[in-house]
Each structure stands twice: as C-alpha cells, then as structure tokens.
XYZ file of C-alpha atoms in Angstrom:
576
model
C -136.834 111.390 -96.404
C -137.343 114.663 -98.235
C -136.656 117.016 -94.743
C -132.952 117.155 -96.025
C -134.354 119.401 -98.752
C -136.681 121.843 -96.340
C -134.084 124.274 -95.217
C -132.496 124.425 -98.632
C -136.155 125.464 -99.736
C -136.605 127.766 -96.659
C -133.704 129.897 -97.661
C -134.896 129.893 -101.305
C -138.265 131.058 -100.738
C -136.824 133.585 -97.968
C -133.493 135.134 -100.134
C -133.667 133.909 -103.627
C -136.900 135.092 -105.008
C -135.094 137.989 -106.455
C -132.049 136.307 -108.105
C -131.773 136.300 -111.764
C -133.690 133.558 -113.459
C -134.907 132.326 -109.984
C -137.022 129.242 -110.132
C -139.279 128.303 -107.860
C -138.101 125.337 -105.841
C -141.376 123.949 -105.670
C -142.272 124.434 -108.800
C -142.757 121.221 -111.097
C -141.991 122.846 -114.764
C -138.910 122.302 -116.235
C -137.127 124.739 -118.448
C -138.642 122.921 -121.053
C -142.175 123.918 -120.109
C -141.714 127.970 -119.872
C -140.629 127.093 -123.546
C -143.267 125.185 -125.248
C -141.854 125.906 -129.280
C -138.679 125.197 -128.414
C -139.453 121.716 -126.618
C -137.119 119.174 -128.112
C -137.448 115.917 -126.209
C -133.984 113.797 -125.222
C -135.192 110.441 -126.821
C -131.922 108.558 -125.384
C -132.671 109.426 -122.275
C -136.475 108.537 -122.648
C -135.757 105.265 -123.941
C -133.240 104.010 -121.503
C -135.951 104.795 -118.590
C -138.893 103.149 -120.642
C -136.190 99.614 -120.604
C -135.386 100.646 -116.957
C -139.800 100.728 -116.119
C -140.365 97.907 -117.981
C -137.408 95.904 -116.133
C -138.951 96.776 -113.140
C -141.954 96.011 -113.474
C -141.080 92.647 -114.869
C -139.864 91.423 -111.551
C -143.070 93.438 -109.889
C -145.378 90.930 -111.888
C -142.972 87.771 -111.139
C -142.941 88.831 -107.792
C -146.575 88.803 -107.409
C -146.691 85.440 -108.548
C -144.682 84.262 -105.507
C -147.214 86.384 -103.307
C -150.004 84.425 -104.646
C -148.113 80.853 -104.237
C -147.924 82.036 -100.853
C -151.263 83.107 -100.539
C -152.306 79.206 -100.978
C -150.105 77.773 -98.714
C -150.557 80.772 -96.242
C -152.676 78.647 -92.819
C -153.361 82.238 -91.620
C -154.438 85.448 -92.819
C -153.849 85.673 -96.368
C -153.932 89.793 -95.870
C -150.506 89.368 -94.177
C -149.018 87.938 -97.009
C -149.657 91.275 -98.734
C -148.937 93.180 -95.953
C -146.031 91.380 -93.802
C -145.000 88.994 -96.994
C -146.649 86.262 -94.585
C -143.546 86.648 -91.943
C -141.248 84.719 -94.065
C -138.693 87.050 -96.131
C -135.193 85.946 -96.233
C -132.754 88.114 -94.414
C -130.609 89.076 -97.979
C -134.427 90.380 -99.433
C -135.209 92.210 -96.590
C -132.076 93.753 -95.660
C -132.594 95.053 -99.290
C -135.951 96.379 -98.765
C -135.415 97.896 -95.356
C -131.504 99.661 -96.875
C -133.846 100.772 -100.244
C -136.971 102.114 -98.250
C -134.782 104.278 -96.332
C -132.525 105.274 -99.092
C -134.702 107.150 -101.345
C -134.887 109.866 -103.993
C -134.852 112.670 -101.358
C -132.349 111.160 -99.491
C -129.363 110.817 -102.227
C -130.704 114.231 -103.887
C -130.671 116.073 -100.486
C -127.365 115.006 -99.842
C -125.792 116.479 -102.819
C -127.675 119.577 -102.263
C -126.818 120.085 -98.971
C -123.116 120.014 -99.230
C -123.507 121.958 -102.661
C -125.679 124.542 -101.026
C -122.591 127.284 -99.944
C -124.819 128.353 -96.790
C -124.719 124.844 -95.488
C -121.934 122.473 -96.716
C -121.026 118.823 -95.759
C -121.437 119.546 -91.659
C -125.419 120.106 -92.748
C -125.435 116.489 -94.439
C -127.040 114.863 -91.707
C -128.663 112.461 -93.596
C -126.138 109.181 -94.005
C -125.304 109.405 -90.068
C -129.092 109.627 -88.945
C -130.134 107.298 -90.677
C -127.692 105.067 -89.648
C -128.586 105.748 -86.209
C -132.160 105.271 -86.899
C -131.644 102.065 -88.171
C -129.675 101.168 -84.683
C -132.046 102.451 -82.574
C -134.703 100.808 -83.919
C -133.146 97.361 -84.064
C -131.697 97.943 -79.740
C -135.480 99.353 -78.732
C -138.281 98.874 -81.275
C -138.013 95.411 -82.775
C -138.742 92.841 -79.840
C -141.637 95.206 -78.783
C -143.778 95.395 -81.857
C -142.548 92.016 -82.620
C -143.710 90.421 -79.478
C -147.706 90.314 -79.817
C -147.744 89.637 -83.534
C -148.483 93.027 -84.553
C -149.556 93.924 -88.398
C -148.675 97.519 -87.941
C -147.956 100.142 -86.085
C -151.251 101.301 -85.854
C -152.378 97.903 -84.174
C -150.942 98.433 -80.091
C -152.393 101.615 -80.431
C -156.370 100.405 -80.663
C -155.530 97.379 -78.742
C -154.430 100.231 -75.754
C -156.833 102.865 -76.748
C -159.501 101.860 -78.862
C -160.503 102.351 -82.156
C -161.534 106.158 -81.919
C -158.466 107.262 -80.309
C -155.959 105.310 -82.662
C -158.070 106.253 -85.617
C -157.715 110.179 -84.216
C -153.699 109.500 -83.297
C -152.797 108.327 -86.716
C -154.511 110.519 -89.216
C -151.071 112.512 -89.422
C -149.418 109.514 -90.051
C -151.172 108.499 -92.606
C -151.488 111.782 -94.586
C -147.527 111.471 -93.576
C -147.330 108.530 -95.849
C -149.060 110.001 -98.668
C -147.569 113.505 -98.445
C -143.866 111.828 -98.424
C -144.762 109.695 -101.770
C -146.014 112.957 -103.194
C -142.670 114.993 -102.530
C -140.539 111.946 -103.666
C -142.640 111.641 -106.870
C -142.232 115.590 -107.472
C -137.817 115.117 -106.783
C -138.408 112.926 -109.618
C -140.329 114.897 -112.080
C -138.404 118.252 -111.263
C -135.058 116.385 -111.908
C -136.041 114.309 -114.794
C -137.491 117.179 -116.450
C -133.807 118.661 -116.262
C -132.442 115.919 -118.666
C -135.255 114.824 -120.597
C -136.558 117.868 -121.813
C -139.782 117.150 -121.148
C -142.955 117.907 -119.231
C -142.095 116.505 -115.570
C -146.149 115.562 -115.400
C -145.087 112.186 -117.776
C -142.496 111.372 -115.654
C -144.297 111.483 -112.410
C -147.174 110.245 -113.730
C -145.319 106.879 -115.562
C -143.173 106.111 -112.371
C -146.214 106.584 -110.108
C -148.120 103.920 -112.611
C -145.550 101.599 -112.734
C -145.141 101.394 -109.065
C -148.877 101.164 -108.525
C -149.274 99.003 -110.748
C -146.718 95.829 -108.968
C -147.559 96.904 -105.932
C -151.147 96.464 -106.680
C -150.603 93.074 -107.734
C -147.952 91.686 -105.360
C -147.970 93.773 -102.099
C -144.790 93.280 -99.964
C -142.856 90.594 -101.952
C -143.264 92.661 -105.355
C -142.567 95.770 -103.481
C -139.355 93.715 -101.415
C -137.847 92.022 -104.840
C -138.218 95.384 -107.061
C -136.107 96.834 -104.170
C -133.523 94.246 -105.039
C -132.670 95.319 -108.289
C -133.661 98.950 -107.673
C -130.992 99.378 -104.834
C -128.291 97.583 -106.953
C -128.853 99.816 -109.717
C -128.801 103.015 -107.516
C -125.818 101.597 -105.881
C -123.438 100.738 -109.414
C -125.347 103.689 -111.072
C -124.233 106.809 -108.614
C -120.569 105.109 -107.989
C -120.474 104.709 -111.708
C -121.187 108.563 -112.839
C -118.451 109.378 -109.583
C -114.954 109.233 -111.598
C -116.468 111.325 -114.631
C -117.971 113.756 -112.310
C -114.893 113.648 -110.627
C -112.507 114.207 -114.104
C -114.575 116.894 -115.404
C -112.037 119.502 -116.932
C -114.342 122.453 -115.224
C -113.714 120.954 -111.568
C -111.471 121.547 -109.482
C -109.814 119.398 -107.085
C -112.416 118.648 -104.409
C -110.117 118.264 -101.237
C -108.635 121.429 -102.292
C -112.187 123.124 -102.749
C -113.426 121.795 -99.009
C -111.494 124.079 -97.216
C -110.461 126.988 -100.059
C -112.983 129.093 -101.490
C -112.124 129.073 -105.168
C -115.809 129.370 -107.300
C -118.036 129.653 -103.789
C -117.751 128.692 -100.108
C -115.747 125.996 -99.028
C -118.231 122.862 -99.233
C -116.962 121.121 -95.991
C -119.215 123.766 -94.483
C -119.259 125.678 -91.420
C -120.956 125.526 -87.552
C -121.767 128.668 -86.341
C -121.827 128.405 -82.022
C -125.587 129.959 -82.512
C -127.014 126.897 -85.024
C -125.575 124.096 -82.786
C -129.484 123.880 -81.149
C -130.770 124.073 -85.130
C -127.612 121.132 -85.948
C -128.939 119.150 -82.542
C -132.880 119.099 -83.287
C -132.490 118.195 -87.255
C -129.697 115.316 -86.159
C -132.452 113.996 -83.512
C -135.424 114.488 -86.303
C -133.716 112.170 -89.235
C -132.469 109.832 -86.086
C -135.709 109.055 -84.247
C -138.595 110.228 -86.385
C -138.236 107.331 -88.378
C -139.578 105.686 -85.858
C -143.529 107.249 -86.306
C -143.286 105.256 -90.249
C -145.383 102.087 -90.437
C -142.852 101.694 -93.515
C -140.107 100.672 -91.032
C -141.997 98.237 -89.230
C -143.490 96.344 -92.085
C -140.112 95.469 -93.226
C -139.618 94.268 -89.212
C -142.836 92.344 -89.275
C -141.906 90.710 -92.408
C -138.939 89.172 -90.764
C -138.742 85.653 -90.407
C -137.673 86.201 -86.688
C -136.279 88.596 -84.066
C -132.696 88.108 -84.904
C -132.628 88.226 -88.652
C -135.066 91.946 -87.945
C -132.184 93.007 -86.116
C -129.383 91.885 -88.052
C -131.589 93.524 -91.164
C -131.407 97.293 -89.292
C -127.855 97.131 -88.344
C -126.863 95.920 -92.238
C -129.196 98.593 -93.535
C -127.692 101.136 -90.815
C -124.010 100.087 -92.700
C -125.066 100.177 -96.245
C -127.156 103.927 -95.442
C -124.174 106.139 -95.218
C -122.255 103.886 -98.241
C -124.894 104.489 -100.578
C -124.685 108.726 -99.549
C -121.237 108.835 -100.292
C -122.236 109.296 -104.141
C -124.170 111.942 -103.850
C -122.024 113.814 -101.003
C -119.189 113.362 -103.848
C -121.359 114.729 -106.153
C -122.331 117.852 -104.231
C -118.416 118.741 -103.211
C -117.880 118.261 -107.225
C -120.372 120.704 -108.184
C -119.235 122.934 -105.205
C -115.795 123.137 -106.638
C -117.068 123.354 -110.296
C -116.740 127.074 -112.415
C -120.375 126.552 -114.233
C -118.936 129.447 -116.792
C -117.470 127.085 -118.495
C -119.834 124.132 -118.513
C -123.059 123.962 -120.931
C -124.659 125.287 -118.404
C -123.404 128.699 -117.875
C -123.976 131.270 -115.536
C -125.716 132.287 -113.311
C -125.007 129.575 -111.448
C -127.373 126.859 -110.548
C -127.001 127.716 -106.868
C -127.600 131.389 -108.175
C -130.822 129.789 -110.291
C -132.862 128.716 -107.390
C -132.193 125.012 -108.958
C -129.716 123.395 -105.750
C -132.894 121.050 -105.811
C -131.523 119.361 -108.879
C -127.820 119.787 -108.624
C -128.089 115.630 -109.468
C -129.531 116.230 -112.545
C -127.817 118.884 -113.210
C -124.437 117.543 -112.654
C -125.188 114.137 -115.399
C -126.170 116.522 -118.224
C -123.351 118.971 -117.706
C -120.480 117.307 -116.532
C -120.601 113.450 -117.651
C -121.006 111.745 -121.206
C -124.363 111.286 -122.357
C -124.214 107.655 -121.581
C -123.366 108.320 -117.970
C -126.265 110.575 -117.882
C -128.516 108.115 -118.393
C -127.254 105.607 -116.037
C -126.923 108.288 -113.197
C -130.317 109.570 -114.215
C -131.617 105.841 -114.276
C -129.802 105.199 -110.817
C -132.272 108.282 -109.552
C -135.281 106.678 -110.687
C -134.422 103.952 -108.792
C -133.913 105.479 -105.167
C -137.340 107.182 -106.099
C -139.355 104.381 -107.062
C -137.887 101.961 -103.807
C -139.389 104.233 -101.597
C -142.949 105.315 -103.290
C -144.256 101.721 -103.339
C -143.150 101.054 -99.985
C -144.940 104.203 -98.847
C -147.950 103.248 -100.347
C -148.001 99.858 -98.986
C -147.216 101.213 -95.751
C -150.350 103.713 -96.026
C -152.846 100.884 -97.182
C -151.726 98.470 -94.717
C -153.141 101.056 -92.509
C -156.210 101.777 -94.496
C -157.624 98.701 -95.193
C -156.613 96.589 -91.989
C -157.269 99.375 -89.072
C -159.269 101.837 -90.095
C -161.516 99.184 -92.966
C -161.187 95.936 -90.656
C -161.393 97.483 -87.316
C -163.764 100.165 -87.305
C -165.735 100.628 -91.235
C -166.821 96.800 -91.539
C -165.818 95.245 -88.915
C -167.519 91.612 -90.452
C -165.034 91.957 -93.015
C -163.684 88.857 -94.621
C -159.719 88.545 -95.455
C -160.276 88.885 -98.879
C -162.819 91.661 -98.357
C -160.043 93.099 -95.961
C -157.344 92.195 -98.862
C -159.517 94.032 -101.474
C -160.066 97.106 -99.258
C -156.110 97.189 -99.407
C -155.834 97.348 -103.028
C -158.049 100.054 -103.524
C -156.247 101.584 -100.591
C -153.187 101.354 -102.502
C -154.788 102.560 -105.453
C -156.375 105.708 -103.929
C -153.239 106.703 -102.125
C -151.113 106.142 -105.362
C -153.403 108.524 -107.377
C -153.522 111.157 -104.383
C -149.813 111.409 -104.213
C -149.516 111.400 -108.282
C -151.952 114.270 -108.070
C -150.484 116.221 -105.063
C -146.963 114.930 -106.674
C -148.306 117.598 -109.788
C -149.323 120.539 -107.659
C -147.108 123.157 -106.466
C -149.108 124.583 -104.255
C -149.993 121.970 -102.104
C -145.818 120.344 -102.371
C -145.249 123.035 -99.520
C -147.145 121.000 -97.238
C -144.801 117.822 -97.925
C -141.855 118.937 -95.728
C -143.841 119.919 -92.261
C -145.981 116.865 -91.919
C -143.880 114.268 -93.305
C -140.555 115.232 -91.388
C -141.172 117.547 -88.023
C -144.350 117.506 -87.444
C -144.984 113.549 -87.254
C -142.031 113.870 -84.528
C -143.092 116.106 -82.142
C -146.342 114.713 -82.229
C -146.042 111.254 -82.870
C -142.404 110.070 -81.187
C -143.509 110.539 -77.954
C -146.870 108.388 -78.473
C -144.793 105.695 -80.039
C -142.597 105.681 -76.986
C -145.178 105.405 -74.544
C -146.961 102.767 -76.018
C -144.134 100.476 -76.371
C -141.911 101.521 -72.940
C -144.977 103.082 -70.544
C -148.147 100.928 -71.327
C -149.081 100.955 -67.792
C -148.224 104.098 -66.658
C -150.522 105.954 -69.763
C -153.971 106.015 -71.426
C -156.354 107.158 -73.659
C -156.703 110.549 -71.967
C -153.191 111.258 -71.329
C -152.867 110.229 -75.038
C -155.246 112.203 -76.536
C -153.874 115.434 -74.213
C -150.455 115.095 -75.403
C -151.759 115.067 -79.306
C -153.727 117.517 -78.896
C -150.930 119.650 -77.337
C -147.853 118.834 -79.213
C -150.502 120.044 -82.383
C -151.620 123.419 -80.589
C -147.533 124.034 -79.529
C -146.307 123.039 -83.506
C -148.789 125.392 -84.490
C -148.045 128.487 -82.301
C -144.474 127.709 -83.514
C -145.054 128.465 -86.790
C -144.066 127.492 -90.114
C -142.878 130.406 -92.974
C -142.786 127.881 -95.754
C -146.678 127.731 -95.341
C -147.014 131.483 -94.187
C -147.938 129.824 -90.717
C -147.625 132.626 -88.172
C -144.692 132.317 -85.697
C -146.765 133.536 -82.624
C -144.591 131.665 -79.723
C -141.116 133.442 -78.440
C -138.495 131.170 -78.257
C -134.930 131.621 -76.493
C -132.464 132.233 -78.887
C -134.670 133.442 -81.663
C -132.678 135.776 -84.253
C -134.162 138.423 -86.576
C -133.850 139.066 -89.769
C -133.561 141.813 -92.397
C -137.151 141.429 -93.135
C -138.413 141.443 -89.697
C -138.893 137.260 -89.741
C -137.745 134.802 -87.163
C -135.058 132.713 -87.448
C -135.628 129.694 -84.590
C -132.521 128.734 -83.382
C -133.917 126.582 -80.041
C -134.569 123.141 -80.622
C -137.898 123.297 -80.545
C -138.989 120.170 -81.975
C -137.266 117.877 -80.073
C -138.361 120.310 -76.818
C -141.859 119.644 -78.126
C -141.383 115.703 -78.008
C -140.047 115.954 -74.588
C -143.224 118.254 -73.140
C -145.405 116.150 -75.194
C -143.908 112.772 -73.302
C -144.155 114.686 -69.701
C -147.943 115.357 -70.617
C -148.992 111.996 -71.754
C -147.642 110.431 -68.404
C -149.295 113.420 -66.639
C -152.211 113.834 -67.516
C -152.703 109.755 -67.682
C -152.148 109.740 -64.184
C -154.514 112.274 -63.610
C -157.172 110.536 -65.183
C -156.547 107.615 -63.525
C -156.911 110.405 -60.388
C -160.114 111.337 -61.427
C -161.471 108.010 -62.062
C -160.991 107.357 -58.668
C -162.785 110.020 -57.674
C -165.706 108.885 -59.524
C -165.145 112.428 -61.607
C -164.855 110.691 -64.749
C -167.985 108.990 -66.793
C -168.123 105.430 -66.311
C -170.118 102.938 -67.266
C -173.347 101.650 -65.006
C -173.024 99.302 -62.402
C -174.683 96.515 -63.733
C -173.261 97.087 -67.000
C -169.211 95.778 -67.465
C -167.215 98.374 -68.677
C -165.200 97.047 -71.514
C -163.223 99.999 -72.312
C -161.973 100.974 -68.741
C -158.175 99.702 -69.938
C -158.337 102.924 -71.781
C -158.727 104.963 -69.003
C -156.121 103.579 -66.575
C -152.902 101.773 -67.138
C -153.737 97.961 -66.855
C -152.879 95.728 -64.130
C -150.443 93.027 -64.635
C -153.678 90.827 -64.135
C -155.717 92.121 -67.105
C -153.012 92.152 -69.140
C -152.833 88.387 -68.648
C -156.821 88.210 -69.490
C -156.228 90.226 -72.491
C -153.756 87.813 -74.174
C -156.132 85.001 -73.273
C-alpha cells in the first residue's frame, strides 16, 4: 500500500522544494531524462528484467491454461473461475497470493524510506505490524461473513442490502481506489527503475503494466495466483540476498551503532514525540483496518477452498508480512548509517536530493556489485508486479459482474459477463499505465487509495457485515455522504485542498500551514458509524410515520428492505 510513502512526500513538497538538486517526489523522470545527450542505457540491467518479464509471463500463459481446463469442468458460473479461481485454490497458492498482494512495491520501498527518512525513523515503519494485524483481523471478523452467502465480491452484500443505485454510488471510491493504487505502484516502479537503468521510466512502466495485463487478461485469478508464486519467492531470496552486501559496504557504518548514535544523520531507530502519538495512533489503525474496504483481499478469501484454509491463509500471510519487511527495514537503517561522500553517489545526500522515494534503488547501484543490483532491482519488480494484476482483477471483478451484470445489461450471459471483465481489465490496466505516467494526477494516489477509502468506506463495510438489521439505504447513503463532506473540510495540502475544519491539537507552522495532529481519520470512521445507525433508525422513524415515499397500496414494494433493517422473517424469504 503506497500510504507508507505519503508523509515522506508531505514533508518533501512542504520543506524540500528549496534543497539543492531537489527532485520532485512525484515526478516520473529519472536523472537520465533532464539529460537526454548524455543518456547511456544499463543494458545488464535491461536484459536481466526482459528474462525476469518473460519468466513471468511464461507461467501467466500456463496458468491460463489451467483456468480454461477449469472453465470446462466448472458446473457453475464460469465468470467465477476468473474471478474466485472457481473456489478451489490450494491453501500453499493462495497463502502465496494473499502474502504477495499485500506485500507490494510500495510496501517494501516505503519501509526502507521510512526508517531512512531522519524525520521519521524505524518507530514510523508501521507497515510490517499493520499489516500483520490486518491480515488477523480479517481472518477473526471478515471471513465467515462474506464467506457465508457465496459472495463474488465485496460489492455483492452491498446491492443485495441496498440496491443497485446505492452500491453503485457507495463503491465508486473504491473502485477509482483500485485503479489509483495500481497507478502509484506502477509509478514506484518506473521512478526506481529509472535510477538503475538509465532510462526513460515511461518503458518501464509501460512493459511491466503490459506484461501484467497481458496474463491477467488471459488467465484471471489462477494466472494472477501462480505468477504470485514465483514473484514472492523471488522478492523474498532477492531482498535477503542484496542484505549482507548492503550490510559490508566499506561506506557503512555499523547499523546497531547508527540506531541510537547520530554519526552521518539522525539516529534511524527514530523518535515519538508525546504530540504525534494521535498522528502514530490514526496511521497504525489506517494500514490495520483499511485493508478491509479492498475487494483485492476478499477475492483471495473467496477463492478459498473453505472457511478454514481462508483463515489459516490470513494468519500465514499475517507471519510472512513483517518477514518479508525486514529487508527493506535493513536496508533503510544501512543507508541511514551510510556517509554518501564517499559512495558513487556523492553529496548532497539522497535524503538532501528529494530522492528518499528511491533509497532501494539507490542503495543496489551504490552500495552492492552490479550483479546484486540486478537481482535486488529484479526482486522490486516483483513486489510491484504481485500487486498490479491483483488490483486490476480486483477492479474488473467489480466492473464487469456488479456494475455490467447487475445494473448495464442485466440479460447478460456468463460469457458476455466474462467478456465485459476482460475489457474491464483491459481499460483499468491502460488507465493506471496512463495515470502511472502523469505527475500531476500521482498526487491524487495517496488520499483516495489509503485515508480516504477508510473514513468513508470502513464504517460501511462494518455495518453491512455486523449491523444488517439495525441499518439501510438511507442511513447508508447519510454516512457517505458525510464522512465525504467531513474528509473534505479536513483538507488535504498535497492536493492544495483547503484545511477549513479546526481540529484539537492542530500545530502551526513557519509558513502559516496546519500540521493535524488529532486522529482525525479514524474520528471520522467512528462519526461516520454513529450516523449510519442513526440516521437508519430514523428512517425507519419516518417510514412509520408515513413521511417517507412509498410505494402504492396495491402495488408490492420490492425495495422496502432498503429502507428498514429486515426482519428475521424476510431474511428467511430472501435466501429462498
């Protein structure tokens, strides 16, 4: 999840703008591309990712052939083969897809950068522990529940409670979510390859995006679930790999000595100021229980073969998250406790550059053999490319099945339906490639794919599962609408979004800015859960009254479920 690199980013664009050489963080160009006549491209390093693509998409196109054995034999709907692998993945392949989903190219780049970054340290790396957490949470509360009725995806309870207008209306964040998060993952990758390869990073977003379209395209979950296979291997034995170089490097120092003594900058270990403990609180809840809004998470639960082997998937996955961080929270203390003045790279320093974005990259071409460069640089393609096709699987599921299916064309036919999901996938891969190559829209990436979804969507998720009686349509659409209009009088700098709302503990600074120290997303969640339950039970009020339109008297109302919570007794006609 790229959040871990929004605060990095925040402080960039607030204090490093006038540092010498600064580059924009956003920014896609590598140092290549201010340089056109002196472009030399790193051909090793090019042709060790072409094997590493072509591998991988190899065992995208095998895998697809599995996905179309199972097509025949599938007695169902043959669209769930590409969407939920037909219910049948074995528990080593989908603990694998679920670990490799979650572990991603913003999550083992963020790490590195947080505990490099000398304002944060390791006490900012949430990442490994949340995610861990998520992963536990999700297999105690969310697994038996979506699980239970046979859902497709998470979009599915939510027009069987609501209807079709509704769901459509709650989930257009989450779906922009999906493609916004592909987009920032794809731009990690070209702003880090570009470091090493010397070369514009619009080929190497644009090649990874293709490739991962491409066996996506033609497989759907199993070719997106056996890619993650080798994928996560290869990020695994590539990062531990580069570790003992980075580790040896004759410009770093000792790294236990450098957490706690400041020797080239701050003490990586970090520090926790009394004042950011509500900033430390909200982010920890974010990365812990906004993974819960992604239909990426509960396709890999769907896929399951049952509800014990979902749950025993999460809590492996929550184990192998923070094992698979360690590498990169090494590789952030090393280049903490590195003196860049006498690496290749100089000085300033890259912290000093505006470039703690790609301290990864960074780190391989500086401080390891060539040879380890490529595998730690091949290891980074990896994490990227396990997440993107799951994202865009996860985004046309949604597409083609609730929004194509269940309100375009509602005739639809499975393989019309199955079509509709292809070109889903296809449409959101190019939007993301496209977005992935603009800097101007990448700020967008970090609010809707990381707070934003959980303020707004967390509490709807909860009520749907845990409250489905005591909520509704109404109370649904008032808490949206709500948690949007509070978000927005929030603010957000990083997209010049004005911070109109006071908030305790808010600190000022030099510029006249807001710094917001209250944890105001997760306050948002909790207003926005109060309000659904509210305001449902007002409309069920109101309904009683006769104040609310209803349908005639001699005409059945079909969609009162969506106005009051449902009896135990219409539930029971519903399943029939």
């Amino acid at each position: 999840m790229a959040y871990l690199l929004r605060r990095e980013i925040f402080w960039q664009l607030q204090e490093g703008e006038n540092s010498p050489g600064y580059q924009h963080p956003c920014s896609r160009r590598g140092a290549s591309e201010s340089h056109p006549g002196d472009m030399e491209w790193n051909w090793p390093v090019l042709l060790s990712m072409a094997v590493f693509y072509l591998a991988v998409l190899g065992i995208g196109l095998w895998a697809s052939k599995k996905a179309s054995i199972e097509e025949k034999k599938c007695t169902g709907n043959i669209s769930e083969v590409t969407m939920v692998g037909g219910r049948n993945l074995s528990l080593s392949v989908s603990i694998f897809t679920m670990t490799a989903t979650w572990v991603g190219g913003g999550y083992i780049v963020g790490c590195a950068e947080v505990v490099y970054n000398p304002k944060k340290g390791l006490v900012w790396a949430l990442g490994p522990i949340a995610f861990a957490a998520n992963l536990i949470l999700g297999a105690l509360f969310f697994v038996k529940p979506i699980r239970s009725k046979q859902y497709v995806t998470l979009m599915d309870p939510f027009q069987q409670k609501y209807g079709n207008v509704v769901a459509a209306v709650l989930f257009i964040p989450s779906i922009m979510a999906d493609i916004l998060w592909a987009a920032c993952i794809l731009g990690i990758l070209g702003g880090t390859l570009s470091v090493v390869m010397n070369t514009s990073s619009y080929l190497s977003v644009g090649i990874s995006a293709a490739v991962a379209i491409f066996y996506t395209l033609m497989g759907g979950l199993y070719s997106v679930a056996y890619t993650d296979v080798i994928q996560l291997i290869f990020m695994f034995f590539g990062l531990w790999f580069c570790v003992p170089f980075v580790l040896t490097s004759p410009s770093s120092a000792n790294i236990t000595v450098a957490a706690v003594t400041k020797l080239y900058q701050e003490p990586w270990i970090g520090k926790l100021e009394v004042e950011d403990v509500g900033c430390w609180i909200d982010e920890l809840l974010l990365l812990s229980i906004g993974g819960m809004c992604y239909q990426a998470f509960y396709q890999r639960v769907l896929s399951s073969a049952s509800d014990v082997q979902a749950k025993i998937t999460c809590y492996v996955g929550a184990a192998l998250c923070p094992i698979l961080g360690l590498p990169s929270l090494i590789i952030g203390a090393a280049a903490a406790s590195t003196n860049w003045n006498e690496t290749s790279y100089g000085t300033p320093t890259p912290f000093e550059m505006g470039q703690s974005g790609n301290i990864l990259p960074i780190v391989f071409q500086h401080l390891c053999p060539l040879y380890v460069s490529l595998i730690g640089i091949g290891a980074l393609a990896a994490a990227v490319m396990s997440s993107v096709d799951s994202i865009l699987l996860s985004a046309a599921s949604q597409l083609g099945r609730n929004i194509f299916k269940n309100i375009v064309y509602k005739q639809a036919s499975e393989k019309c339906t199955l079509v509709a999901i292809k070109v889903s996938i296809l449409l959101s891969g190019l939007l993301a490639t496209g977005l992935a190559m603009t800097t101007e829209a990448v700020h967008l990436l970090w609010i809707f794919s990381g707070d934003v979804l959980y303020s707004m969507m967390t509490p709807q998720v909860i009520c749907i599962f845990y409250l489905p009686r005591s909520v509704n349509a109404f109370g649904a659409t008032c808490g949206f609408v709500l948690a949007l209009l509070l978000r927005t009088l929030v603010g957000e700098p990083l997209i010049r979004l004005p911070e109109l709302l006071p908030l305790p503990w808010d600190r000022f600074r030099e510029d006249g800015s807001r710094q917001r120290l209250f944890p105001f997303r997760t306050a948002i969640m909790f207003i926005t859960i109060a309000t659904i339950i509210l305001a449902s039970r007002f409309a069920v009020w109101l309904s009683g009254k006769r104040l609310l339109r209803r349908a005639p008297a001699n005409v059945p109302d079909k969609n009162i479920h969506y106005m009051r919570a449902l009896t135990t007794e219409e539930e029971k006609v519903q399943t029939e």
